[in-house]
Coordinates of C-alpha atoms and ligand atoms in Angstrom, one line a residue:
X12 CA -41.5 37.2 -34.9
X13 CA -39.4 40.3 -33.6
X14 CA -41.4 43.5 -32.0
X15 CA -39.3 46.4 -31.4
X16 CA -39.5 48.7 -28.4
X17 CA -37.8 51.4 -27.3
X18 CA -35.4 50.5 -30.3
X19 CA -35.2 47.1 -28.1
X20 CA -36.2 43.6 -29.7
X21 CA -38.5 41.2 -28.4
X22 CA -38.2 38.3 -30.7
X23 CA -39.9 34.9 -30.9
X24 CA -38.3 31.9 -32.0
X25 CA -38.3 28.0 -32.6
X26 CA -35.7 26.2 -31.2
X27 CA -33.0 24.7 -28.1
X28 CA -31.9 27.2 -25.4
X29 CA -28.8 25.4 -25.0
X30 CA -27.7 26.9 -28.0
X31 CA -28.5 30.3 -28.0
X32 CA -25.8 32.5 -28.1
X33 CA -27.4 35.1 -25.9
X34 CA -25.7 36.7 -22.8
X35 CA -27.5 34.6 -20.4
X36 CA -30.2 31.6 -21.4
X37 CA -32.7 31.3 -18.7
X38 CA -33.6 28.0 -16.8
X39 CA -36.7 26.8 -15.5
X40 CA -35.5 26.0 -12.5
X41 CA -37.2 24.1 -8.9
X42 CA -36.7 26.3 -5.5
X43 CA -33.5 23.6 -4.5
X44 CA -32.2 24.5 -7.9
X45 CA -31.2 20.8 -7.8
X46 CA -31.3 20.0 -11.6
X47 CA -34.8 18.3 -13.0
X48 CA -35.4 17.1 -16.4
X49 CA -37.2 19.6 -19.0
X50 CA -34.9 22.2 -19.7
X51 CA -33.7 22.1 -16.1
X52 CA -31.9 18.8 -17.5
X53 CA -30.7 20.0 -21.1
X54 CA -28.8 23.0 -19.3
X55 CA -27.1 21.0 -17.1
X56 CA -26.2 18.2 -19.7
X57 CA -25.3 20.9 -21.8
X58 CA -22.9 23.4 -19.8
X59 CA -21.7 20.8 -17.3
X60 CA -21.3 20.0 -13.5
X61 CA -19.7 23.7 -13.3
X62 CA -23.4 24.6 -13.0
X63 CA -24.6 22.4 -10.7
X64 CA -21.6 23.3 -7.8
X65 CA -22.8 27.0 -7.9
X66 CA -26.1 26.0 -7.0
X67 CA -25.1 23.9 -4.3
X68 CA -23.4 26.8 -3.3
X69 CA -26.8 29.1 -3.7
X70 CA -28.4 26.3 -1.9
X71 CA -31.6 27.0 -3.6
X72 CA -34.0 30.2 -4.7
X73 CA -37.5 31.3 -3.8
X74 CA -40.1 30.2 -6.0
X75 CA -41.3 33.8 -8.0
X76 CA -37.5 35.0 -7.9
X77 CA -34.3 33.9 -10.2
X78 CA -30.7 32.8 -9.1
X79 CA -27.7 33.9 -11.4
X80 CA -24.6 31.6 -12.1
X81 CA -21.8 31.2 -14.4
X82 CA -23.0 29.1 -17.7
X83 CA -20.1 26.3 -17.7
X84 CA -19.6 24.9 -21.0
X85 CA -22.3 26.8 -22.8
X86 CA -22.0 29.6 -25.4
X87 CA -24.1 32.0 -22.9
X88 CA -21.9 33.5 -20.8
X89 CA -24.6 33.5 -17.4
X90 CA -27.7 31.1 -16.2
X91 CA -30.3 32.6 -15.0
X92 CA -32.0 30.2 -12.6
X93 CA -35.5 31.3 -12.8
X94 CA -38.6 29.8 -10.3
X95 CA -42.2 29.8 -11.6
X96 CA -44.9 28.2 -9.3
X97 CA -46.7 25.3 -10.0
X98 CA -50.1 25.4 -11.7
X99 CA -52.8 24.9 -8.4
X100 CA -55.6 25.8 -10.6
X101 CA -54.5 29.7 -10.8
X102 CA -55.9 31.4 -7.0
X103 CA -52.8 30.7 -5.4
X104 CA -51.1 33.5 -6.9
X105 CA -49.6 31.7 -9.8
X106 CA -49.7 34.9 -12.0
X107 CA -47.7 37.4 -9.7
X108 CA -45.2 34.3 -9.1
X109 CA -44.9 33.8 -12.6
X110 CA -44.6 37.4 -13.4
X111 CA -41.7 37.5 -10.4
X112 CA -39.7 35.1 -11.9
X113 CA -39.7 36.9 -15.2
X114 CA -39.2 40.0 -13.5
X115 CA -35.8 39.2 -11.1
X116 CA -34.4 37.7 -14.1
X117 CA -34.6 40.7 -16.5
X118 CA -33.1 42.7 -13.0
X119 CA -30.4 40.1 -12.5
X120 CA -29.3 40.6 -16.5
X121 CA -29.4 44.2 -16.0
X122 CA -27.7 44.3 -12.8
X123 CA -24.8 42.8 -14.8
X124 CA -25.0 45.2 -17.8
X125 CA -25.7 42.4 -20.1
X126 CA -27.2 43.2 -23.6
X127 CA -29.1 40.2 -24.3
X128 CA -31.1 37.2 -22.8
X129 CA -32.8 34.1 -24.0
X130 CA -35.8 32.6 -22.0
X131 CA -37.7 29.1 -22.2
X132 CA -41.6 28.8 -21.4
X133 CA -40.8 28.8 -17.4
X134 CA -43.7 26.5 -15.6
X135 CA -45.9 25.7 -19.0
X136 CA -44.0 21.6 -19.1
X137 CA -43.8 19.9 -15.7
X138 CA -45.2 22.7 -13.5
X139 CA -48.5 22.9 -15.8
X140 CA -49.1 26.5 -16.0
X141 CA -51.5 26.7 -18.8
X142 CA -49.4 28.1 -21.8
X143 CA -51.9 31.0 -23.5
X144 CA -52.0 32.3 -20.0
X145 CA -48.5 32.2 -19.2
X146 CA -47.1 33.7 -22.2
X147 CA -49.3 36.6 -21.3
X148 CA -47.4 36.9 -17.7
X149 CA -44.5 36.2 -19.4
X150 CA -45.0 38.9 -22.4
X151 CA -46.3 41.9 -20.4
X152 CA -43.0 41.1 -17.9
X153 CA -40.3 41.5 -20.7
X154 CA -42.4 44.5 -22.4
X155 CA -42.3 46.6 -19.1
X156 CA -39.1 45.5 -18.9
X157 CA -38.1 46.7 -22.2
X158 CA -39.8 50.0 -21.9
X159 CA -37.9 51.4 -18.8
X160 CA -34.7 51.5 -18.3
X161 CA -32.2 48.9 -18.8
X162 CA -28.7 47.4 -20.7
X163 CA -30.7 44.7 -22.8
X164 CA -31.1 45.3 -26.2
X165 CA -32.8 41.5 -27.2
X166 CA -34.7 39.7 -25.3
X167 CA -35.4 35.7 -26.9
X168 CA -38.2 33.8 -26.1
X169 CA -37.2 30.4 -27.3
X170 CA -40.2 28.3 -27.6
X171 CA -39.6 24.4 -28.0
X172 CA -42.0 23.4 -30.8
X173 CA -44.7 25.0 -33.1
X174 CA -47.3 24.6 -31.0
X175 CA -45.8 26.7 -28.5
X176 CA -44.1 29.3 -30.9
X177 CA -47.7 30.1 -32.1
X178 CA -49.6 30.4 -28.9
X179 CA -47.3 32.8 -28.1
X180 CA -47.2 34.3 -31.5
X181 CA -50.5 35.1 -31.0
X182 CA -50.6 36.4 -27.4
X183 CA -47.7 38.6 -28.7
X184 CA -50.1 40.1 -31.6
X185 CA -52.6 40.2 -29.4
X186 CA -50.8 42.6 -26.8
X187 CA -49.7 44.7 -29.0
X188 CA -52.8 45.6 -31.0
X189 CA -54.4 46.3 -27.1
X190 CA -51.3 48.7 -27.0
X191 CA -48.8 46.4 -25.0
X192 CA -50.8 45.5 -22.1
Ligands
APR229 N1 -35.2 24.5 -24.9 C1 -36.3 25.2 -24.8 N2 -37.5 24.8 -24.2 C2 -37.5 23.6 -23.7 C3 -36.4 22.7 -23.7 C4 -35.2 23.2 -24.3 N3 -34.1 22.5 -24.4 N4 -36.7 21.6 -23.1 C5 -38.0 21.7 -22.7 N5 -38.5 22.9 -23.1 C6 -39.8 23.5 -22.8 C7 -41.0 22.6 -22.5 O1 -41.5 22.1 -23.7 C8 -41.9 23.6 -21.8 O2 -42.6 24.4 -22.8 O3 -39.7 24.4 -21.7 C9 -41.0 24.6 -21.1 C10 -40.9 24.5 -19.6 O4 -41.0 23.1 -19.2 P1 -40.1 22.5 -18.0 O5 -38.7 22.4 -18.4 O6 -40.8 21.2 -17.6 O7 -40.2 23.6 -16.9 P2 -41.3 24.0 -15.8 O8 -42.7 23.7 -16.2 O9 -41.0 25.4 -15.3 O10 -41.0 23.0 -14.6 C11 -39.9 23.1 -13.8 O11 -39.3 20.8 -14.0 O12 -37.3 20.0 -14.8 C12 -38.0 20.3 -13.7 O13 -36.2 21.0 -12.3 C13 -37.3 21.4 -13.0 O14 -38.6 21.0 -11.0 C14 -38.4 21.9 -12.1 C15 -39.6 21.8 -13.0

């Protein structure tokens, strides 16, 4: 599914991060940024220890905030290191974390004039965020991203089965019939 705004695309699609081709893919990274398994893993398999050394060299990144680095032997030329919280049940602030991570990263891509980023489901697999309610955070993040200023022209959300793809499919819809909120 792609939604355009401000002549800017938000599109929804099925598939690996590891190989998008976008400016910089997005991990869902820990606050050590010490490499996990979930995507965390596939990046790191995927681009090689390059990775890894700059985030030894960041020595970690607050949870609700994103970490950039260079993308080793992936197609994307940047990794955005992004921290969601874990899922404590929702009243510990989970939502304005969530929406922080989102938020630093679309900065972080900006900052560097890219035109295009590629973001996984950050906290919805080992973290437990349930997924209807993060896509919303996630959604409404990239949307008032999209509608201010900024260099990105595409923004990917690149959802890791079906099931996924159409829970946010249909937060997506739903946003935009209440007018993008
Ligand atoms: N491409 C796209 N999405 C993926 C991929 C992939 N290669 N692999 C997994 N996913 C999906 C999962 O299905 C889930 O929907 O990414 C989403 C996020 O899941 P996790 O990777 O578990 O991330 P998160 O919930 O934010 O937990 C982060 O897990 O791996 C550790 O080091 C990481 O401690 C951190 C924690």
């Amino acid at each position: 599914m792609r939604y355009e705004i401000n002549g800017r695309i938000l599109e929804l699609i099925e598939g690996d991060i590891t190989a998008q081709t976008a400016d910089a893919i997005v991990n869902a990274a820990n606050s050590g940024l010490r490499g996990g398994a979930g995507v965390d893993g596939a990046i790191h398999r995927a681009g090689g220890p390059e990775i890894m050394r700059e985030c030894r060299q960041l020595g970690g990144c607050q949870t609700g905030s994103a970490c950039i680095t260079t993308a080793g032997r992936l197609r994307a030329g940047y990794v955005i290191h992004a921290v969601g919280p874990v899922w404590r049940g929702g009243d510990q602030g989970e939502a304005e974390l969530l929406a922080g991570a989102y938020r630093r990263s679309l900065e972080l891509a900006a900052e560097k004039g890219l035109e295009s980023i590629a973001f996984p489901s950050i906290s919805t697999g080992a973290y437990r965020y349930p997924l209807a309610e993060a896509a919303a955070v996630a959604l409404a993040a990239v949307m008032e991203h999209l509608s201010g200023e900024t260099s990105l022209g595409r923004v990917s959300f690149v959802l890791f089965n079906g099931e996924i793809h159409e829970v946010y499919r249909g937060v997506l819809e739903q946003q935009i019939r209440n007018g993008g909120n």
